[in-house]
XYZ file of N, CA and C in Angstrom:
207
model
N -12.600 -3.734 -0.972
C -12.578 -3.336 -2.367
C -11.158 -2.935 -2.722
N -10.656 -3.466 -3.810
C -9.325 -3.145 -4.303
C -9.446 -2.435 -5.639
N -8.507 -1.534 -5.910
C -8.456 -0.893 -7.218
C -7.003 -0.704 -7.619
N -6.781 -0.626 -8.921
C -5.430 -0.440 -9.427
C -5.469 0.504 -10.613
N -4.444 1.343 -10.714
C -4.316 2.265 -11.818
C -2.901 2.145 -12.381
N -2.796 2.081 -13.691
C -1.500 1.963 -14.368
C -1.288 3.212 -15.202
N -0.140 3.869 -15.028
C 0.191 5.057 -15.819
C 1.551 4.874 -16.477
N 1.824 5.685 -17.469
C 3.104 5.625 -18.172
C 3.113 4.646 -19.330
N 1.941 4.149 -19.706
C 1.875 3.218 -20.833
C 2.106 3.974 -22.150
N 2.779 3.332 -23.107
C 2.995 3.999 -24.389
C 1.684 4.132 -25.169
N 1.679 5.045 -26.134
C 0.505 5.266 -26.980
C 0.096 3.945 -27.626
N -1.198 3.646 -27.563
C -1.719 2.419 -28.151
C -1.920 1.297 -27.147
N -1.363 1.431 -25.950
C -1.528 0.431 -24.896
C -2.417 1.033 -23.816
N -3.437 0.298 -23.402
C -4.361 0.800 -22.390
C -4.528 -0.215 -21.258
N -4.947 0.280 -20.109
C -5.279 -0.613 -19.008
C -6.639 -1.222 -19.275
N -6.722 -2.529 -19.128
C -7.984 -3.229 -19.299
C -8.714 -3.357 -17.972
N -9.722 -4.198 -17.942
C -10.513 -4.359 -16.726
C -9.747 -5.082 -15.625
N -10.212 -4.875 -14.400
C -9.657 -5.556 -13.231
C -10.735 -6.453 -12.632
N -10.315 -7.588 -12.096
C -11.232 -8.541 -11.491
C -10.708 -8.941 -10.117
N -11.611 -9.014 -9.139
C -11.263 -9.461 -7.794
C -11.694 -10.912 -7.628
N -10.834 -11.704 -6.986
C -11.156 -13.085 -6.676
C -10.777 -13.371 -5.230
N -11.437 -14.339 -4.640
C -11.126 -14.779 -3.280
C -10.351 -16.081 -3.363
N -9.178 -16.112 -2.738
C -8.353 -17.316 -2.682
C -7.908 -17.491 -1.233
N -8.350 -18.569 -0.600
C -7.976 -18.847 0.790
C -8.201 -17.643 1.699
N -9.390 -17.061 1.643
C -9.770 -15.901 2.465
C -8.942 -14.656 2.185
N -8.298 -14.593 1.036
C -7.529 -13.422 0.630
C -8.099 -12.903 -0.676
N -8.334 -11.592 -0.742
C -8.823 -10.994 -1.983
C -7.635 -10.670 -2.875
N -7.691 -11.149 -4.106
C -6.641 -10.876 -5.078
C -7.222 -10.051 -6.214
N -6.393 -9.185 -6.770
C -6.805 -8.322 -7.873
C -5.968 -8.649 -9.095
N -6.619 -8.896 -10.206
C -5.932 -9.150 -11.475
C -6.397 -8.117 -12.484
N -5.443 -7.449 -13.105
C -5.747 -6.442 -14.123
C -4.938 -6.766 -15.376
N -5.388 -6.241 -16.492
C -4.681 -6.494 -17.740
C -4.352 -5.178 -18.431
N -3.377 -5.259 -19.316
C -3.112 -4.173 -20.249
C -3.217 -4.784 -21.636
N -3.623 -3.983 -22.601
C -3.829 -4.516 -23.941
C -3.569 -3.437 -24.977
N -3.371 -3.872 -26.200
C -3.205 -2.938 -27.302
C -1.944 -3.207 -28.086
N -1.665 -2.304 -29.003
C -0.487 -2.400 -29.861
C 0.158 -1.028 -29.949
N 1.448 -0.994 -29.704
C 2.184 0.258 -29.842
C 3.219 0.108 -30.943
N 3.329 1.117 -31.774
C 4.331 1.114 -32.838
C 5.579 1.881 -32.426
N 5.568 2.392 -31.193
C 6.688 3.195 -30.715
C 7.614 2.303 -29.889
N 8.674 1.825 -30.534
C 9.621 0.916 -29.899
C 10.371 1.642 -28.782
N 10.550 0.963 -27.661
C 11.302 1.552 -26.566
C 11.055 0.832 -25.256
N 11.693 1.342 -24.218
C 11.520 0.827 -22.859
C 10.789 1.904 -22.073
N 9.679 1.533 -21.481
C 8.824 2.478 -20.763
C 8.789 2.128 -19.281
N 8.867 3.131 -18.441
C 8.698 2.934 -17.007
C 7.219 3.121 -16.702
N 6.610 2.060 -16.219
C 5.180 2.046 -15.940
C 4.978 2.087 -14.425
N 4.099 2.961 -13.975
C 3.794 3.076 -12.554
C 2.466 2.374 -12.275
N 2.464 1.574 -11.214
C 1.271 0.842 -10.797
C 0.916 1.279 -9.385
N -0.324 1.689 -9.202
C -0.810 2.119 -7.882
C -2.025 1.274 -7.526
N -1.916 0.557 -6.417
C -3.035 -0.243 -5.933
C -3.460 0.295 -4.578
N -4.773 0.277 -4.333
C -5.258 0.754 -3.047
C -6.508 -0.012 -2.642
N -6.755 -0.016 -1.324
C -7.955 -0.659 -0.809
C -8.844 0.373 -0.126
N -10.003 -0.072 0.297
C -10.962 0.854 0.897
C -10.652 1.182 2.354
N -9.546 0.689 2.884
C -9.121 1.010 4.255
C -7.987 2.030 4.273
N -7.635 2.549 3.121
C -6.573 3.545 3.051
C -5.205 2.983 2.716
N -5.113 1.675 2.540
C -3.835 1.068 2.167
C -3.507 1.362 0.720
N -2.268 1.762 0.481
C -1.813 2.114 -0.876
C -0.430 1.528 -1.091
N -0.186 1.035 -2.282
C 1.157 0.601 -2.653
C 1.434 1.106 -4.063
N 2.641 1.603 -4.266
C 3.093 2.098 -5.563
C 4.303 1.287 -6.003
N 4.290 0.842 -7.233
C 5.409 0.104 -7.808
C 5.686 0.606 -9.207
N 6.923 0.458 -9.634
C 7.309 0.775 -11.009
C 7.894 -0.475 -11.637
N 7.670 -0.622 -12.927
C 8.255 -1.730 -13.664
C 8.554 -1.266 -15.085
N 9.348 -2.013 -15.783
C 9.677 -1.673 -17.170
C 8.803 -2.461 -18.124
N 8.362 -1.793 -19.178
C 7.596 -2.412 -20.244
C 8.405 -2.232 -21.525
N 8.718 -3.341 -22.174
C 9.512 -3.316 -23.398
C 8.600 -3.444 -24.616
N 8.685 -2.488 -25.524
C 7.981 -2.570 -26.800
C 9.039 -2.856 -27.851
N 8.905 -4.023 -28.483
C 9.907 -4.474 -29.443
C 9.398 -4.276 -30.869
N 10.332 -4.154 -31.834
C 9.899 -4.003 -33.229
C 9.285 -5.307 -33.740
N 8.370 -5.177 -34.668
C 7.803 -6.367 -35.305
C 8.874 -7.038 -36.140
N 8.853 -8.377 -36.165
C 9.885 -9.090 -36.954
C 9.695 -8.898 -38.445
């Protein structure tokens, strides 16, 4: 079993559902984020994934919210 949690998202953006799939005897996890934010900026988003055996990985990435044209 895999799970993922995303934090640091700007107001109006939320983590969506996650789905597990099997590819060549490997379990893959796909998650989405969705929504609309009116707060323009660069956000540092933290992603934490873990499995039921105690394995954990933490990553950070940048999320850019741009102004509407």
